[in-house]
Short mmCIF file of C-alpha atoms in Angstrom, two decimals:
data_model
loop_
_atom_site.label_atom_id
_atom_site.label_comp_id
_atom_site.label_asym_id
_atom_site.label_seq_id
_atom_site.Cartn_x
_atom_site.Cartn_y
_atom_site.Cartn_z
CA MET M 1 2.32 42.15 19.50
CA ARG M 2 3.95 38.86 20.49
CA ARG M 3 1.27 38.25 23.11
CA ALA M 4 -1.45 38.82 20.54
CA ALA M 5 0.19 36.40 18.11
CA ALA M 6 0.58 33.81 20.87
CA LEU M 7 -3.06 34.24 21.88
CA VAL M 8 -4.20 33.72 18.28
CA ALA M 9 -2.05 30.59 18.02
CA VAL M 10 -3.55 29.18 21.23
CA MET M 11 -7.08 29.93 20.00
CA VAL M 12 -6.43 28.18 16.69
CA LEU M 13 -5.12 25.10 18.48
CA ALA M 14 -8.10 25.09 20.85
CA LEU M 15 -10.53 25.31 17.97
CA ALA M 16 -8.76 22.47 16.19
CA GLY M 17 -9.56 20.15 19.10
CA CYS M 18 -7.42 17.15 19.87
CA SER M 19 -7.52 15.42 16.55
CA GLY M 20 -5.69 15.04 13.36
CA TRP M 21 -6.13 12.52 10.59
CA SER M 22 -4.05 11.39 7.69
CA GLY M 23 -5.80 12.53 4.53
CA ALA M 24 -8.56 14.41 6.31
CA GLY M 25 -11.22 15.47 3.85
CA ASP M 26 -10.32 12.77 1.32
CA SER M 27 -13.24 10.50 0.52
CA ASP M 28 -10.93 7.72 -0.73
CA GLY M 29 -12.93 7.53 -3.94
CA ASP M 30 -16.19 6.03 -2.71
CA ASP M 31 -18.11 9.32 -2.53
CA LEU M 32 -19.31 8.42 0.95
CA GLY M 33 -16.75 10.46 2.88
CA TYR M 34 -17.17 14.14 3.60
CA VAL M 35 -16.10 16.86 5.94
CA ASP M 36 -19.12 18.46 7.53
CA SER M 37 -19.52 21.89 9.03
CA LYS M 38 -18.01 20.66 12.30
CA SER M 39 -14.75 19.76 10.49
CA GLN M 40 -15.26 16.05 11.01
CA LEU M 41 -14.12 13.43 8.57
CA ILE M 42 -16.97 10.96 8.24
CA LYS M 43 -16.45 7.86 6.17
CA ARG M 44 -18.69 4.89 5.52
CA VAL M 45 -17.31 1.73 3.96
CA ALA M 46 -19.58 -0.29 1.67
CA VAL M 47 -20.01 -3.94 2.71
CA ASN M 48 -18.00 -5.27 -0.25
CA ASP M 49 -15.15 -2.79 0.37
CA ARG M 50 -14.59 -3.62 4.04
CA GLU M 51 -11.22 -5.12 4.85
CA GLY M 52 -10.60 -8.07 7.17
CA ALA M 53 -11.51 -8.14 10.83
CA LEU M 54 -9.49 -5.92 13.14
CA ASP M 55 -7.08 -7.68 15.46
CA LEU M 56 -7.39 -5.63 18.61
CA SER M 57 -6.85 -6.70 22.20
CA GLY M 58 -5.54 -5.27 25.41
CA THR M 59 -6.14 -4.70 29.10
CA THR M 60 -9.03 -2.65 30.44
CA LEU M 61 -8.73 0.10 33.02
CA GLU M 62 -9.90 -2.50 35.56
CA GLY M 63 -7.09 -4.91 34.58
CA ALA M 64 -9.15 -7.45 32.61
CA LYS M 65 -7.96 -8.85 29.26
CA LEU M 66 -10.31 -7.95 26.42
CA SER M 67 -10.31 -8.53 22.67
CA LEU M 68 -12.48 -7.25 19.86
CA ALA M 69 -12.94 -10.94 18.96
CA ASP M 70 -14.91 -11.26 22.24
CA TYR M 71 -17.65 -9.24 20.53
CA GLN M 72 -17.98 -11.44 17.44
CA GLY M 73 -21.48 -11.22 15.99
CA LYS M 74 -22.09 -7.78 17.51
CA ILE M 75 -21.74 -4.25 16.20
CA VAL M 76 -18.99 -2.47 18.13
CA VAL M 77 -18.43 1.25 18.52
CA LEU M 78 -14.72 1.89 19.25
CA ASN M 79 -14.10 5.33 20.68
CA HIS M 80 -10.50 6.60 20.97
CA TRP M 81 -10.27 9.22 23.70
CA ALA M 82 -8.07 10.85 26.31
CA SER M 83 -9.01 12.63 29.53
CA TRP M 84 -7.10 15.78 28.51
CA CYS M 85 -9.12 16.10 25.27
CA ASN M 86 -11.97 18.65 25.53
CA PRO M 87 -13.97 17.24 22.58
CA CYS M 88 -13.67 13.78 24.17
CA ARG M 89 -15.35 15.10 27.31
CA GLY M 90 -18.08 16.70 25.21
CA GLU M 91 -18.98 13.52 23.33
CA ALA M 92 -18.90 11.12 26.31
CA PRO M 93 -22.58 11.62 27.37
CA ALA M 94 -23.88 10.73 23.89
CA LEU M 95 -21.67 7.64 23.72
CA GLN M 96 -22.85 6.48 27.15
CA LYS M 97 -26.52 7.12 26.36
CA LEU M 98 -26.39 5.07 23.18
CA ALA M 99 -24.34 2.31 24.84
CA VAL M 100 -27.20 1.78 27.29
CA GLU M 101 -29.95 2.21 24.71
CA LEU M 102 -28.49 0.07 21.91
CA GLY M 103 -26.97 -2.71 24.01
CA PRO M 104 -30.14 -4.85 23.78
CA GLN M 105 -29.95 -4.55 19.97
CA GLY M 106 -26.48 -6.13 19.85
CA VAL M 107 -24.42 -2.92 19.82
CA GLU M 108 -21.45 -2.81 22.19
CA PHE M 109 -19.26 0.17 23.03
CA LEU M 110 -15.55 -0.04 23.80
CA GLY M 111 -13.29 2.86 24.69
CA ILE M 112 -9.59 3.03 23.86
CA ASN M 113 -7.71 5.43 26.10
CA THR M 114 -4.32 6.53 24.79
CA GLY M 115 -1.63 8.91 25.93
CA GLU M 116 -2.54 9.16 29.61
CA ALA M 117 0.07 9.76 32.29
CA SER M 118 -1.76 7.23 34.47
CA ALA M 119 -4.80 5.00 34.44
CA ASP M 120 -6.12 7.04 37.39
CA ASN M 121 -6.71 9.99 35.03
CA ALA M 122 -8.75 7.81 32.70
CA ARG M 123 -10.74 6.22 35.53
CA GLY M 124 -11.47 9.70 36.94
CA PHE M 125 -12.73 10.81 33.51
CA GLU M 126 -15.09 7.81 33.35
CA ARG M 127 -16.37 8.30 36.91
CA LYS M 128 -17.01 12.00 36.40
CA LEU M 129 -18.84 11.49 33.09
CA GLY M 130 -20.65 8.28 34.05
CA VAL M 131 -19.04 6.06 31.40
CA THR M 132 -19.88 2.42 32.17
CA TYR M 133 -18.71 0.50 29.09
CA PRO M 134 -15.18 -0.98 29.17
CA THR M 135 -12.10 0.94 28.10
CA LEU M 136 -8.77 -0.50 26.98
CA PHE M 137 -5.85 1.36 28.58
CA ASP M 138 -3.12 2.08 26.04
CA PRO M 139 -0.62 4.64 27.36
CA SER M 140 1.91 3.95 24.58
CA GLY M 141 -0.48 4.13 21.61
CA GLY M 142 0.24 0.56 20.49
CA LEU M 143 -3.46 -0.11 19.92
CA ASP M 144 -3.44 2.46 17.12
CA GLN M 145 -1.56 0.02 14.85
CA PRO M 146 -4.62 -1.91 13.60
CA PHE M 147 -5.82 1.42 12.19
CA ASP M 148 -2.71 2.06 10.06
CA GLY M 149 -3.06 2.53 6.31
CA PRO M 150 -6.13 4.30 4.94
CA LEU M 151 -7.57 4.56 8.46
CA THR M 152 -4.45 6.06 10.03
CA LEU M 153 -5.34 7.42 13.42
CA VAL M 154 -3.42 10.52 14.46
CA GLY M 155 -5.45 12.14 17.21
CA ARG M 156 -8.42 12.15 19.49
CA PRO M 157 -11.33 11.84 19.46
CA ALA M 158 -12.00 9.27 16.77
CA THR M 159 -14.79 6.71 16.59
CA PHE M 160 -14.90 3.53 14.52
CA VAL M 161 -18.06 1.50 13.98
CA VAL M 162 -17.24 -2.18 13.44
CA ASP M 163 -19.68 -4.59 11.79
CA ARG M 164 -20.67 -8.02 13.11
CA GLN M 165 -17.70 -9.59 11.31
CA GLY M 166 -15.22 -7.28 13.06
CA ARG M 167 -14.61 -5.06 10.01
CA VAL M 168 -14.57 -1.26 10.03
CA ALA M 169 -17.84 -0.08 8.49
CA ALA M 170 -17.65 3.62 9.40
CA TYR M 171 -15.31 6.05 11.09
CA ILE M 172 -15.52 9.56 12.35
CA LYS M 173 -12.62 11.90 13.01
CA GLY M 174 -13.66 14.45 15.57
CA ALA M 175 -16.28 14.59 18.27
CA VAL M 176 -19.56 12.79 17.71
CA ASP M 177 -23.05 13.52 18.93
CA GLU M 178 -26.08 11.28 19.32
CA GLU M 179 -27.52 12.05 15.88
CA LEU M 180 -24.25 11.34 14.09
CA LEU M 181 -23.70 8.11 16.01
CA ARG M 182 -27.17 6.88 15.11
CA GLU M 183 -26.50 7.74 11.47
CA MET M 184 -23.37 5.58 11.53
CA ILE M 185 -24.85 2.65 13.52
CA ASN M 186 -28.39 2.32 12.13
CA PRO M 187 -27.44 0.98 8.67
CA LEU M 188 -25.51 -1.86 10.36
CA LEU M 189 -28.52 -2.97 12.42
CA GLY M 190 -30.14 -4.28 9.23
CA GLU M 191 -27.06 -6.13 8.02
CA GLY M 192 -26.97 -9.91 8.54
#
């Protein structure tokens, strides 16, 4: 009986993925947020409701200093991931495909790796899955702080789409696919 209960508990945790989110399912009053059939929280922020530019900087897996401000004037897709996260592995090919495809249109991709035992794990993940865009290495989770408040980040994966002024325009709790990413990025391509 105990084994059966333990097995059920493990299955529930596996199905839940790697993520959690403060207020999951709450649309924050703008009627743009929803939880779809994949249990993702998807939120779009209207242009006039976007808060100030994110202050985000760190060191990449290759040891280079990098800041979100380096991408001023571009749309940036920030993907929070970890090598031990199964949904993160599943979404990596779609992120990489769109990074290559949308780069010429002024869309940049930036990974944020958190909670790894070593940078070698993260680099191995990227090699195995063919990820070529830069990733900030954040073993302590300090880079989660800019997302405090209504955007509180609790787990992985999570993806934030940042407008050309460095403001969060959309975020997705849970794994993304190509269709969902396009849905979140395309409206920003027409913004000035």
